[in-house]
PDB file of C-alpha atoms and ligand atoms in Angstrom:
ATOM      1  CA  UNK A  20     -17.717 -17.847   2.118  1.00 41.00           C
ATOM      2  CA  UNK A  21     -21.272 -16.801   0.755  1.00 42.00           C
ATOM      3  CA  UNK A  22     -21.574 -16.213  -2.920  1.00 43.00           C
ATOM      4  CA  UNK A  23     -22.383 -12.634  -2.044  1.00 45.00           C
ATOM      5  CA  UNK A  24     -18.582 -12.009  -1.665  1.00 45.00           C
ATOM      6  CA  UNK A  25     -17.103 -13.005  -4.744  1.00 45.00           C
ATOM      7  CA  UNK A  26     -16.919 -11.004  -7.099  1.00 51.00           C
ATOM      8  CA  UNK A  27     -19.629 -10.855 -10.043  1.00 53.00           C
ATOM      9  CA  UNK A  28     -16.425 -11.671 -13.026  1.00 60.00           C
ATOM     10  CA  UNK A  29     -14.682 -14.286 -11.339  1.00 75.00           C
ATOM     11  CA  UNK A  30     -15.730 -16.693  -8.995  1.00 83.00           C
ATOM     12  CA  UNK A  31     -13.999 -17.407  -5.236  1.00 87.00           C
ATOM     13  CA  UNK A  32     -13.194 -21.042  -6.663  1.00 90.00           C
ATOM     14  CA  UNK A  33     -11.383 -19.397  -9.680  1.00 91.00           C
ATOM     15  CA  UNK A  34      -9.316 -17.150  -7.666  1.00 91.00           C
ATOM     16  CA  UNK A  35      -8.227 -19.752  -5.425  1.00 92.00           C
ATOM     17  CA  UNK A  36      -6.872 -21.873  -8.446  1.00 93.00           C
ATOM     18  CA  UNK A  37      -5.336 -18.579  -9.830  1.00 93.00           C
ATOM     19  CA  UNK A  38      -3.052 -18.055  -6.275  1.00 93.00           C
ATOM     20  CA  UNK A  39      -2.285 -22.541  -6.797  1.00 93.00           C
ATOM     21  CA  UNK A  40      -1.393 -21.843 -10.523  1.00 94.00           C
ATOM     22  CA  UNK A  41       1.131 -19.237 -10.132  1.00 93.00           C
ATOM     23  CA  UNK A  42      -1.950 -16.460 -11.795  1.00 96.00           C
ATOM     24  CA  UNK A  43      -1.732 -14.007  -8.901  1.00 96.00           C
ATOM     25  CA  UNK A  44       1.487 -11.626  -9.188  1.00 95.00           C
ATOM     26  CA  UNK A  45       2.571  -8.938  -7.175  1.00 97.00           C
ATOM     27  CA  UNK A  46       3.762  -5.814  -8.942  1.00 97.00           C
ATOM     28  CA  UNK A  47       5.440  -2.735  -7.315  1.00 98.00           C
ATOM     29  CA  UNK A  48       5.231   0.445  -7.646  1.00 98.00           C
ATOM     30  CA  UNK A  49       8.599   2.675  -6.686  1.00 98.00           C
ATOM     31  CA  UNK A  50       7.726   5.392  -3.683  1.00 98.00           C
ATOM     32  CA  UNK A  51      10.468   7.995  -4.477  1.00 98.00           C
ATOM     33  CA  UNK A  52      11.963  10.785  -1.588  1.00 98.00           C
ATOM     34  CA  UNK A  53      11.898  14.130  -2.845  1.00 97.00           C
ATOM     35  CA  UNK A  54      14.135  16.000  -3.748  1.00 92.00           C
ATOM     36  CA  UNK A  55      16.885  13.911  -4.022  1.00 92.00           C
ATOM     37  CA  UNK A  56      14.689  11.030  -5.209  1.00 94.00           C
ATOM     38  CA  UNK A  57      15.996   8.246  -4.253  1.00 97.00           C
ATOM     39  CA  UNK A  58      13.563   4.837  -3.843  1.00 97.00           C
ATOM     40  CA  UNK A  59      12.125   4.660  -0.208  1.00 98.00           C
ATOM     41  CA  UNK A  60       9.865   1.461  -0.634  1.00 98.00           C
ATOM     42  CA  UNK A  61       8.024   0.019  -3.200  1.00 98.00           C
ATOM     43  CA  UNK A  62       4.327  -0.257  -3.010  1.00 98.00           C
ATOM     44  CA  UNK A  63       2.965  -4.227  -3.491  1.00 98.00           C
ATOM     45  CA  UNK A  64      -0.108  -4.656  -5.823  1.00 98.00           C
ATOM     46  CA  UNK A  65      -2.000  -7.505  -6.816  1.00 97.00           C
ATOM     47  CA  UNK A  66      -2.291  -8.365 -10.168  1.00 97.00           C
ATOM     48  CA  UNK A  67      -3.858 -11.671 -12.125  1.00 96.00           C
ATOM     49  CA  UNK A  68      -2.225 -12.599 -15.080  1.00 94.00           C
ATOM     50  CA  UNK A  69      -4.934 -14.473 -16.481  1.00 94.00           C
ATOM     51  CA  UNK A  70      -4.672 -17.504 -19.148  1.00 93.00           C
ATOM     52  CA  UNK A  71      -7.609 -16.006 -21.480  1.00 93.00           C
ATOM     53  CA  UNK A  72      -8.379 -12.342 -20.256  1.00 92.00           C
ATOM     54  CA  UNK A  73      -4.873 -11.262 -19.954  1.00 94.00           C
ATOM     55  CA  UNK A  74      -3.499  -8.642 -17.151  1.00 95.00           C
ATOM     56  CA  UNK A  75      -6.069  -8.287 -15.005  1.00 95.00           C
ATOM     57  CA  UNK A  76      -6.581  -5.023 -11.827  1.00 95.00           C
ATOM     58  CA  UNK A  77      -7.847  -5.742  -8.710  1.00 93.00           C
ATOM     59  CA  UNK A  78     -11.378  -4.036  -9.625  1.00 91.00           C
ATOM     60  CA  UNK A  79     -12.104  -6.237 -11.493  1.00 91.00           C
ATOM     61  CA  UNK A  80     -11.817  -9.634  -9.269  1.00 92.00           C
ATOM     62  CA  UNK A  81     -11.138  -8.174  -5.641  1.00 91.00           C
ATOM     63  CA  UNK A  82     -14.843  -9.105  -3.958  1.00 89.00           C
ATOM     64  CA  UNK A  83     -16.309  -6.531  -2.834  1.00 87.00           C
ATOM     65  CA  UNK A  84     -16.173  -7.437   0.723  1.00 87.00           C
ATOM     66  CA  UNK A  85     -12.280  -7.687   1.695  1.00 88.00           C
ATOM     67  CA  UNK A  86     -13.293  -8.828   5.538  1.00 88.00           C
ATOM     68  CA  UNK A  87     -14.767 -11.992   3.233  1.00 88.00           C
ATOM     69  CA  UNK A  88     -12.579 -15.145   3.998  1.00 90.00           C
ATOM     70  CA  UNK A  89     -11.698 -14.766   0.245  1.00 91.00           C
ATOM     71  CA  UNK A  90     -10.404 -11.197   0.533  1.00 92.00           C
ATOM     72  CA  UNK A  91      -8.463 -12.852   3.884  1.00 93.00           C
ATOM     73  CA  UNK A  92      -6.899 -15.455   1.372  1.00 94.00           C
ATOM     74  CA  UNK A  93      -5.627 -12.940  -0.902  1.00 95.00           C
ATOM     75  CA  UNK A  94      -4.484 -10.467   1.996  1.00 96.00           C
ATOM     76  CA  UNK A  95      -2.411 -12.885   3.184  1.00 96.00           C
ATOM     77  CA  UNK A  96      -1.253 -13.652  -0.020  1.00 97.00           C
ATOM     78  CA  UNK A  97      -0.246 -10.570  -0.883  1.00 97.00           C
ATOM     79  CA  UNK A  98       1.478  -9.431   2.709  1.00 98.00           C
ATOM     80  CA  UNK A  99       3.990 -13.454   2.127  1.00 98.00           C
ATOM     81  CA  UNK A 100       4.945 -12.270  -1.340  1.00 97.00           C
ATOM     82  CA  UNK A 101       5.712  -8.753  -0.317  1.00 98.00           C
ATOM     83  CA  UNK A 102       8.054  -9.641   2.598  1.00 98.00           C
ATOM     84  CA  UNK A 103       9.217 -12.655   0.950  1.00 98.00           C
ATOM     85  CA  UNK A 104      10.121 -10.063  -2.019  1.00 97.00           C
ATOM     86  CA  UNK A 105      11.868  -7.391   0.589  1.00 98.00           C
ATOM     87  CA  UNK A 106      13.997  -9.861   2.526  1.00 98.00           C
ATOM     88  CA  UNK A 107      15.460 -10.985  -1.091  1.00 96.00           C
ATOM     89  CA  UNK A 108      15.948  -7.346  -1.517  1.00 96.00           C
ATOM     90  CA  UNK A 109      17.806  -6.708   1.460  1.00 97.00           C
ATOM     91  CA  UNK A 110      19.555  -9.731   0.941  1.00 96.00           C
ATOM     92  CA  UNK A 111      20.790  -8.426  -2.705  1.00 95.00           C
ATOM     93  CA  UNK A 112      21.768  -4.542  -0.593  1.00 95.00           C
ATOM     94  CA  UNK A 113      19.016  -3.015  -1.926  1.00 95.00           C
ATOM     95  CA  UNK A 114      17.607  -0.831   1.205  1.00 96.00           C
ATOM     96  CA  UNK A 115      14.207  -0.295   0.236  1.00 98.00           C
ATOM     97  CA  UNK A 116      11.157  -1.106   2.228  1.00 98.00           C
ATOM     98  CA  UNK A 117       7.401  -2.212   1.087  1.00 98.00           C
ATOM     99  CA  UNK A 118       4.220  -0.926   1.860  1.00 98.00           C
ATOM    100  CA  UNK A 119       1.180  -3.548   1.611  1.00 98.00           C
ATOM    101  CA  UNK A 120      -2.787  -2.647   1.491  1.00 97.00           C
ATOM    102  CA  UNK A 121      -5.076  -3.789   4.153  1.00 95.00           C
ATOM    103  CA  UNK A 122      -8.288  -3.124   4.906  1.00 93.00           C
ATOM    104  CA  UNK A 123      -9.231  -1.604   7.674  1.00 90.00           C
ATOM    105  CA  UNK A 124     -11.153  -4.538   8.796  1.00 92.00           C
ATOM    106  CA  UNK A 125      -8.189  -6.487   8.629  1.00 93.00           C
ATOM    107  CA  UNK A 126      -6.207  -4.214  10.834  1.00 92.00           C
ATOM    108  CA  UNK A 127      -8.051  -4.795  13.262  1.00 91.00           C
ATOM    109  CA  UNK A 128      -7.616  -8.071  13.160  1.00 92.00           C
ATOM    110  CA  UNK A 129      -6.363  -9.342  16.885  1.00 91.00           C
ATOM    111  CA  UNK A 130      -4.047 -11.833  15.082  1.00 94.00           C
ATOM    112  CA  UNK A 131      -3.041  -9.712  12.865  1.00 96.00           C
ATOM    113  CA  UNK A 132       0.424  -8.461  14.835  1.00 96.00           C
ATOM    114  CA  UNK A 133       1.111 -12.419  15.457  1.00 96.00           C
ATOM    115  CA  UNK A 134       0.620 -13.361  11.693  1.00 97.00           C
ATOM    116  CA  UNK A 135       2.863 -10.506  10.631  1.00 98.00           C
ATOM    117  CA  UNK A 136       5.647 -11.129  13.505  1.00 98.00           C
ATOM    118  CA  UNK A 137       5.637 -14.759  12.187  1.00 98.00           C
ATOM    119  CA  UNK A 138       6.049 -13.906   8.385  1.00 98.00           C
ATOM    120  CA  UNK A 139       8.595 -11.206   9.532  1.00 98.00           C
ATOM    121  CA  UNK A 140      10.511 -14.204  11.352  1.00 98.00           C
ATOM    122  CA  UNK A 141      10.274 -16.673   8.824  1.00 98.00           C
ATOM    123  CA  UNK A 142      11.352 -14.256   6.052  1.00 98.00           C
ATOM    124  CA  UNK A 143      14.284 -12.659   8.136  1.00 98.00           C
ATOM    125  CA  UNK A 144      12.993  -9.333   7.269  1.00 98.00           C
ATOM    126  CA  UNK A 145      13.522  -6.591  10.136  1.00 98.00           C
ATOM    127  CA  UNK A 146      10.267  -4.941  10.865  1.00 98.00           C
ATOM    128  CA  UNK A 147      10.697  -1.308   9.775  1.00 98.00           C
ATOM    129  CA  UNK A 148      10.813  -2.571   5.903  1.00 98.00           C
ATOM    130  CA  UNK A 149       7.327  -3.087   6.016  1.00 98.00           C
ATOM    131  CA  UNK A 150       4.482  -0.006   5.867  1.00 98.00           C
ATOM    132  CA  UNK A 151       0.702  -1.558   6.450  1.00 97.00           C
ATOM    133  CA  UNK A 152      -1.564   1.495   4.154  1.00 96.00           C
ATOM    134  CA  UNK A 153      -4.773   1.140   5.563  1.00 93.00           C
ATOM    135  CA  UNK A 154      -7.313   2.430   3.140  1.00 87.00           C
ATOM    136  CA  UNK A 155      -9.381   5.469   4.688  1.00 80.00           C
ATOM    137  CA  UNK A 156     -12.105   5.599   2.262  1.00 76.00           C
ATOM    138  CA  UNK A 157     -14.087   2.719   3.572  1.00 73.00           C
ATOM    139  CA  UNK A 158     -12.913   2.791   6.966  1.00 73.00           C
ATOM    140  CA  UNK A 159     -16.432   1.349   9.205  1.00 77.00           C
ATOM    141  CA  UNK A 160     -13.702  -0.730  11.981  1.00 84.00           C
ATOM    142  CA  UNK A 161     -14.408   0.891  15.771  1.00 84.00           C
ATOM    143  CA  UNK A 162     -11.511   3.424  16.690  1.00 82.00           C
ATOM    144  CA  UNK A 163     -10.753   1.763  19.443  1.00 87.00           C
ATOM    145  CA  UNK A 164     -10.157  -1.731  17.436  1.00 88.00           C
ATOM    146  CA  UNK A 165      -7.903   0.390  15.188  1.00 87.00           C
ATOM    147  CA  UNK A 166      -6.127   2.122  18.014  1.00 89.00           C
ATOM    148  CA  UNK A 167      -5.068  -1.221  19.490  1.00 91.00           C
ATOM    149  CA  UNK A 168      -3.917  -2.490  15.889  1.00 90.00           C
ATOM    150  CA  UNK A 169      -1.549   0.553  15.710  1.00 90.00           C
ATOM    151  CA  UNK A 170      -0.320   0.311  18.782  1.00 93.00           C
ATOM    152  CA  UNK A 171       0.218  -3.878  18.170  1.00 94.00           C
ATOM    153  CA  UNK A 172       2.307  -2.898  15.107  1.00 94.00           C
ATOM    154  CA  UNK A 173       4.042  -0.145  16.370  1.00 94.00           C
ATOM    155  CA  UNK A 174       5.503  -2.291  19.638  1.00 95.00           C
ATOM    156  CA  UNK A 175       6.573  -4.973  16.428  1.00 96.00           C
ATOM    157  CA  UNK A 176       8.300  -2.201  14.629  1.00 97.00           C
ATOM    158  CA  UNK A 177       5.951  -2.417  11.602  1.00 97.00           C
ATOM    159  CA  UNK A 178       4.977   1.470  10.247  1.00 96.00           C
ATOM    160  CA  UNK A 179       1.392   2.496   9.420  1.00 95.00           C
ATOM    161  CA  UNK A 180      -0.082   4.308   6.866  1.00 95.00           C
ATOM    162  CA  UNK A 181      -3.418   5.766   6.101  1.00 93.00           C
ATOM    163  CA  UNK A 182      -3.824   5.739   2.386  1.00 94.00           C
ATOM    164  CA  UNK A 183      -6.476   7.909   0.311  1.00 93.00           C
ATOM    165  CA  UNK A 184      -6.318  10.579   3.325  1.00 91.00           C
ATOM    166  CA  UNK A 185      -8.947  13.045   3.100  1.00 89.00           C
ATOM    167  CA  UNK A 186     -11.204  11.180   1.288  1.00 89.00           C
ATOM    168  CA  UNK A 187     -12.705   9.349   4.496  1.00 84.00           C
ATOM    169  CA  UNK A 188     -15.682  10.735   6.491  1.00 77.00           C
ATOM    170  CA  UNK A 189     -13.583  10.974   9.969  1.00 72.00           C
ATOM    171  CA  UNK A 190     -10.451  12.066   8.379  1.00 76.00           C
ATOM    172  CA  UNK A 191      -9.557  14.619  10.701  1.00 83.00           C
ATOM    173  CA  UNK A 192     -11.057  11.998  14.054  1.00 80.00           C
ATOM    174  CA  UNK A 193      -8.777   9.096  12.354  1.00 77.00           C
ATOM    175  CA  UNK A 194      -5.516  11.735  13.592  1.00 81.00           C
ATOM    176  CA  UNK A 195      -7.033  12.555  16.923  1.00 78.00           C
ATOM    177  CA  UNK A 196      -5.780   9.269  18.947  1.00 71.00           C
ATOM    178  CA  UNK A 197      -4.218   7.004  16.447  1.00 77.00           C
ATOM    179  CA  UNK A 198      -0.704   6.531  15.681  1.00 82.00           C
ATOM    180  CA  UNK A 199      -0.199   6.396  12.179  1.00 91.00           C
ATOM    181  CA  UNK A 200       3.714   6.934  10.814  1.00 95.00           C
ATOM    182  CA  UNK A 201       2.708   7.944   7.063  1.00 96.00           C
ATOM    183  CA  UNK A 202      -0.079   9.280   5.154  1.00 95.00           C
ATOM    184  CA  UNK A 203      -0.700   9.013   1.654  1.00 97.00           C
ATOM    185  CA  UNK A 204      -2.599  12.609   0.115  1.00 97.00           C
ATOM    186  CA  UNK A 205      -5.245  10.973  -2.016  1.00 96.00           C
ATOM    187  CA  UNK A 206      -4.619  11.869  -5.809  1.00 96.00           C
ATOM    188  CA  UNK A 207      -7.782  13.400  -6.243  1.00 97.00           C
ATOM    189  CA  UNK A 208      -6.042  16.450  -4.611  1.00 96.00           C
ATOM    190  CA  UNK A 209      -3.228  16.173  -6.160  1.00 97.00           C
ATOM    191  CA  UNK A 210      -4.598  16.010  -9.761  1.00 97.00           C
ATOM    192  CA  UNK A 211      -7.112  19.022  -8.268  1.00 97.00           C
ATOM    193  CA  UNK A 212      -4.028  20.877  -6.730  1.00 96.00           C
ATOM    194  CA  UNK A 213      -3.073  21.927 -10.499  1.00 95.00           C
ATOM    195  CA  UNK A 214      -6.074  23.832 -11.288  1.00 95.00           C
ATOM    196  CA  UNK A 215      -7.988  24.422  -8.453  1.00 96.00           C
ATOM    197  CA  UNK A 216      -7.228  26.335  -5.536  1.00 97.00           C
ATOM    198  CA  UNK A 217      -8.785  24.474  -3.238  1.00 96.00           C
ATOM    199  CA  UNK A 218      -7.308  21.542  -3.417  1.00 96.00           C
ATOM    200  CA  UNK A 219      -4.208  22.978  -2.990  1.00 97.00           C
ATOM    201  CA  UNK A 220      -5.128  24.507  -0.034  1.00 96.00           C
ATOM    202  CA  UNK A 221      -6.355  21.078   1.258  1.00 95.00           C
ATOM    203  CA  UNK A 222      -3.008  19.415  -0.128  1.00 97.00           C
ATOM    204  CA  UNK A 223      -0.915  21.941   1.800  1.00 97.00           C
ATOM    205  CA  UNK A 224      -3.319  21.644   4.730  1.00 96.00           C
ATOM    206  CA  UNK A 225      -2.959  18.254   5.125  1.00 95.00           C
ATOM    207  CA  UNK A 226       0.952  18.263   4.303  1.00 97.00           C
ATOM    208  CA  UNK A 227       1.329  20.521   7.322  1.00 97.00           C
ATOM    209  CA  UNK A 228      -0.919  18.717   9.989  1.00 95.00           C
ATOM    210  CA  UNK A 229       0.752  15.615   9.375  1.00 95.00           C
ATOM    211  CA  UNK A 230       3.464  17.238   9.580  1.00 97.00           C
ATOM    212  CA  UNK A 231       3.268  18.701  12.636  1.00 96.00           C
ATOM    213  CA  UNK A 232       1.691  15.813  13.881  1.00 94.00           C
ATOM    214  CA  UNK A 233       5.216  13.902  13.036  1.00 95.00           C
ATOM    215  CA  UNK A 234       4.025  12.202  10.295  1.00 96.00           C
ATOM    216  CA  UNK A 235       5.373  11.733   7.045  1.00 97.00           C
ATOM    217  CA  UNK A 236       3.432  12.282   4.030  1.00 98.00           C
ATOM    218  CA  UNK A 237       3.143  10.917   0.481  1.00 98.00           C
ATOM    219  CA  UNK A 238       1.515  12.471  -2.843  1.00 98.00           C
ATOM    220  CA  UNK A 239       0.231   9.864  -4.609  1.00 97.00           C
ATOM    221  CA  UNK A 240      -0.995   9.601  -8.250  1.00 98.00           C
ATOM    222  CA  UNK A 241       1.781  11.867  -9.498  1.00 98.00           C
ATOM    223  CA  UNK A 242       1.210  11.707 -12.926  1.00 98.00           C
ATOM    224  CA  UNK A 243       2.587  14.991 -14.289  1.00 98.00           C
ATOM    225  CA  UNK A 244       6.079  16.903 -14.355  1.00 97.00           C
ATOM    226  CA  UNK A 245       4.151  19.886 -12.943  1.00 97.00           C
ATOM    227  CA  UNK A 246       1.850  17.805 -10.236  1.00 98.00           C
ATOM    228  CA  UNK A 247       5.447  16.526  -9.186  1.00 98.00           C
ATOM    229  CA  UNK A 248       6.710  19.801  -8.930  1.00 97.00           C
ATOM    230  CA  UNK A 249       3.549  21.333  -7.202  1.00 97.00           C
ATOM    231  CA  UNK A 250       3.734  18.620  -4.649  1.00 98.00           C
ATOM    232  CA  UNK A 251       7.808  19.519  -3.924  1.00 98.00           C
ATOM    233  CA  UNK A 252       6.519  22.970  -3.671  1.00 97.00           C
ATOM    234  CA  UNK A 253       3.879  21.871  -0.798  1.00 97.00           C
ATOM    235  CA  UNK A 254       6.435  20.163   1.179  1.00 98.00           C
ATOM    236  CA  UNK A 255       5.259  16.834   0.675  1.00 98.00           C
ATOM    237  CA  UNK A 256       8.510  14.185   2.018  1.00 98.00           C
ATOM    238  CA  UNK A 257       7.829  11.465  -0.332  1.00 98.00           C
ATOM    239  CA  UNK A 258       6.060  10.821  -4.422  1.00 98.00           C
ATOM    240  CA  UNK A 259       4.433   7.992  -6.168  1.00 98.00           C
ATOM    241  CA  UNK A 260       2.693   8.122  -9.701  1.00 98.00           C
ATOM    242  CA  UNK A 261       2.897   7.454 -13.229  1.00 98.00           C
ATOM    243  CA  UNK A 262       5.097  10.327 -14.041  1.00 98.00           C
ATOM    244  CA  UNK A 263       8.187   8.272 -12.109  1.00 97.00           C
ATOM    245  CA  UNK A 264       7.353   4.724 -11.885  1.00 97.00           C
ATOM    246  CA  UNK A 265       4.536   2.434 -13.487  1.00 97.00           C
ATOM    247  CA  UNK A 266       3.886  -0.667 -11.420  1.00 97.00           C
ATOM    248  CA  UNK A 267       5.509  -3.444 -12.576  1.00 96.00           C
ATOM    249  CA  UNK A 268       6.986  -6.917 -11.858  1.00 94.00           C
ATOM    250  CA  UNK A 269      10.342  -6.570 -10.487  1.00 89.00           C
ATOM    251  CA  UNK A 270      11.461 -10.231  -9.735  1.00 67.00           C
ATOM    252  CA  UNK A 271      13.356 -11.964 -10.882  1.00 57.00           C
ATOM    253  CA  UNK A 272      14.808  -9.461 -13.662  1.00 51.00           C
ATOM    254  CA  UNK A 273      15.165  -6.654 -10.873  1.00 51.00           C
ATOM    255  CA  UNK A 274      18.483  -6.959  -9.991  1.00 44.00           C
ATOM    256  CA  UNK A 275      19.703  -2.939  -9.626  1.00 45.00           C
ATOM    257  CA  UNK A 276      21.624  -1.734  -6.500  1.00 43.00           C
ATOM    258  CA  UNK A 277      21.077   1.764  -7.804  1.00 43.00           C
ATOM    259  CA  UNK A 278      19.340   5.209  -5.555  1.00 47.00           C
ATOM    260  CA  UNK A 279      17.665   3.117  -2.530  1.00 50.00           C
ATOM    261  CA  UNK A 280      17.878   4.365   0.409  1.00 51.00           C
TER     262      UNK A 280
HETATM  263  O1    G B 327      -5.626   3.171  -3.176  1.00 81.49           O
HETATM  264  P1    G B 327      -4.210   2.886  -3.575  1.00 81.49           P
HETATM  265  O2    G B 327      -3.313   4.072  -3.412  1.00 81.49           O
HETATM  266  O3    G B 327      -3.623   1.678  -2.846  1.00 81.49           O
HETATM  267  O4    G B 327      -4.260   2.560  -5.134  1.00 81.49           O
HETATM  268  C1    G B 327      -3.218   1.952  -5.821  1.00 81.49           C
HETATM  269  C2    G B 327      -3.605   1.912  -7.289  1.00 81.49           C
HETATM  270  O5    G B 327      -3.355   3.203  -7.859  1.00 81.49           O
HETATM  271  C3    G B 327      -2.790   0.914  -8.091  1.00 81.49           C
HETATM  272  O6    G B 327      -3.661   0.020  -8.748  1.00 81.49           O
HETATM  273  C4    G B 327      -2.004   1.756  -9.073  1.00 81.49           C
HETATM  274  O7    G B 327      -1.933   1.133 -10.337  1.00 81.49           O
HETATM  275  C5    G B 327      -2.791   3.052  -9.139  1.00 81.49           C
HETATM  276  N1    G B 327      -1.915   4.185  -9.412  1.00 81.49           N
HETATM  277  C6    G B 327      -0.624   4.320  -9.077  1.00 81.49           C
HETATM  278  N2    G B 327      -0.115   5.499  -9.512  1.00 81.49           N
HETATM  279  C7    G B 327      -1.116   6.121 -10.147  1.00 81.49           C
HETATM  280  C8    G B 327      -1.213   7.373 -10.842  1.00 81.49           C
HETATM  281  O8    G B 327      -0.267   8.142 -10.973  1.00 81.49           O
HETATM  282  N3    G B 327      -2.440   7.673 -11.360  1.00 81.49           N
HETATM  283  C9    G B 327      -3.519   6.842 -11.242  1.00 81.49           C
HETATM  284  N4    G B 327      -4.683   7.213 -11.782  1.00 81.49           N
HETATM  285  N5    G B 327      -3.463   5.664 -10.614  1.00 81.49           N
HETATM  286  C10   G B 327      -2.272   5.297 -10.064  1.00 81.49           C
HETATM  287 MN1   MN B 328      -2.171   2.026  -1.321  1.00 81.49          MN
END
C-alpha cells in the first residue's frame, strides 16, 4: 500500500486501528417503495466515529484510490457488517434487504462472487437481500470484466445496481450488454428536475429506458416534499433522501417490525 493511497487527513495505519477499535460504523439509509412506501432495503454507509474529530463522512478519509489494498480493507469491511446486519434483520422478521457500494474496480474482482457466496453462507443470509451499487461516475473497469461480474452475481442471486446513473461518460454503453437489476437516477437530476426542464426530461428518460429495459429504478437525494412528489409523478419504483430517512445507526436500538416489505 503506497502512501499515495491514503488519504491526505488520515493515514492507512490510522484507519486500520479505527476498523480494530470499534471507530468504523455502518449507518443506513431507508430505500422506500413508492407509493405505498413501505422500506425495500436499507442502503449501508461507512461512517468513523472518531475519538477527537467526531462523526466523520467517507470524503474525508476514503483514499482516493478504492482499488488500493486499503480501500479493499474497508470494502470488505463494509459488505461483513452489512450482511451480518441483514441476516439479524431477517432473523428479527424484518424483510428488508441492503444495498452496499463497490467500486467498479472491485466488481470486477474475479473473487469477488466467491468472497460474497462465503459471507452470504456464513451469515445465513439468502442472496436476493443483498444489492451491490456500483458507482458509474468513475467507472475505468473493461466492459467485458464488468459483464462477467454481473453475470457471477446474478447466477449467486445477488442484484446489481448502477448508482449515480447518468453521470458516467458511457452511461447509455454501460445498458447495452450488462445486466444490471436497479439503477439509482443521480440526484443531480433530481434536485434539477424541480426547476429545470431538462432534467426532467432526462429523469423521465432514464425512468423509462430502464424501465423498459426491466430494470427498476431509484431517485436518490430526495430531499424535498415536491422532489418526492415529482419523482412519483415520473414513475420512478423506488425513493431515498433526506426528506424520508437520514442515515443513521440502526443496531442495536432498531428493533421495529413496522412497513418492510
Ligand atoms: O453515491 P451514493 O449514492 O452512494 O452516495 C451516498 C451518500 O449520499 C451518503 O453519504 C448519504 O449521506 C448521501 N445522501 C443520502 N441522501 C441524500 C440527500 O437527500 N441529499 C444529499 N445531498 N445527499 C444524500
Ligand atoms: Mn450508493
Amino acid at each position: 500500500m503506497s502512501d499515495s493511497t491514503a488519504t491526505t487527513l488520515h493515514s492507512a495505519i490510522e484507519l486500520l486501528e479505527a476498523i480494530e477499535d470499534d471507530q468504523l460504523r455502518l449507518h443506513y439509509q431507508a430505500i422506500f417503495t413508492v407509493p405505498a412506501r413501505r422500506i425495500d432495503s436499507f442502503e449501508a454507509l461507512l461512517r468513523w466515529q472518531h475519538p477527537v474529530h467526531g462523526l466523520l463522512l467517507p470524503m474525508s478519509f476514503l483514499p482516493a484510490d478504492m482499488d488500493s489494498g486499503l480501500g479493499w480493507v474497508l470494502t470488505n469491511f463494509v459488505l461483513e457488517e452489512a450482511v451480518r446486519a441483514c441476516a439479524n434483520w431477517q432473523r428479527s422478521g424484518i424483510r428488508a434487504g441492503v444495498s452496499v457500494n463497490v467500486s467498479p474496480g472491485r466488481l470486477a474482482d474475479e473473487f469477488l462472487p466467491e468472497h460474497l457466496a462465503e459471507l452470504l453462507d456464513r451469515f445465513e443470509l439468502d442472496a436476493r437481500w443483498l444489492t451491490i451499487e456500483m458507482t458509474e461516475s468513475r467507472c475505468d473497469v473493461d466492459a467485458d470484466d464488468i459483464r462477467r461480474a454481473c453475470v457471477a452475481l446474478a447466477s449467486l442471486g445477488v442484484r446489481l445496481s448502477i448508482d449515480d446513473f447518468g453521470t458516467g461518460e458511457a452511461t447509455l454503453t454501460r445498458l447495452r450488454h450488462l445486466q444490471f437489476d436497479q439503477v439509482k437516477i443521480d440526484r443531480c437530476f433530481v434536485a434539477g428536475a424541480v426547476d429545470d426542464a431538462t432534467d426532467r426530461r432526462i429523469a423521465s428518460f432514464a425512468t423509462d429506458l430502464a424501465h423498459s429495459l426491466g430494470m427498476t429504478v431509484v431517485a436518490e437525494g430526495v430531499e424535498t416534499s415536491e422532489m418526492l412528489d415529482l419523482v412519483i409523478d415520473l414513475g420512478v419504483d423506488l425513493v431515498q433522501g433526506f426528506h424520508l430517512h437520514r442515515p443513521r445507526e440502526l443496531e442495536p436500538h432498531w428493533r421495529s417490525r413496522a412497513t418492510c416489505r
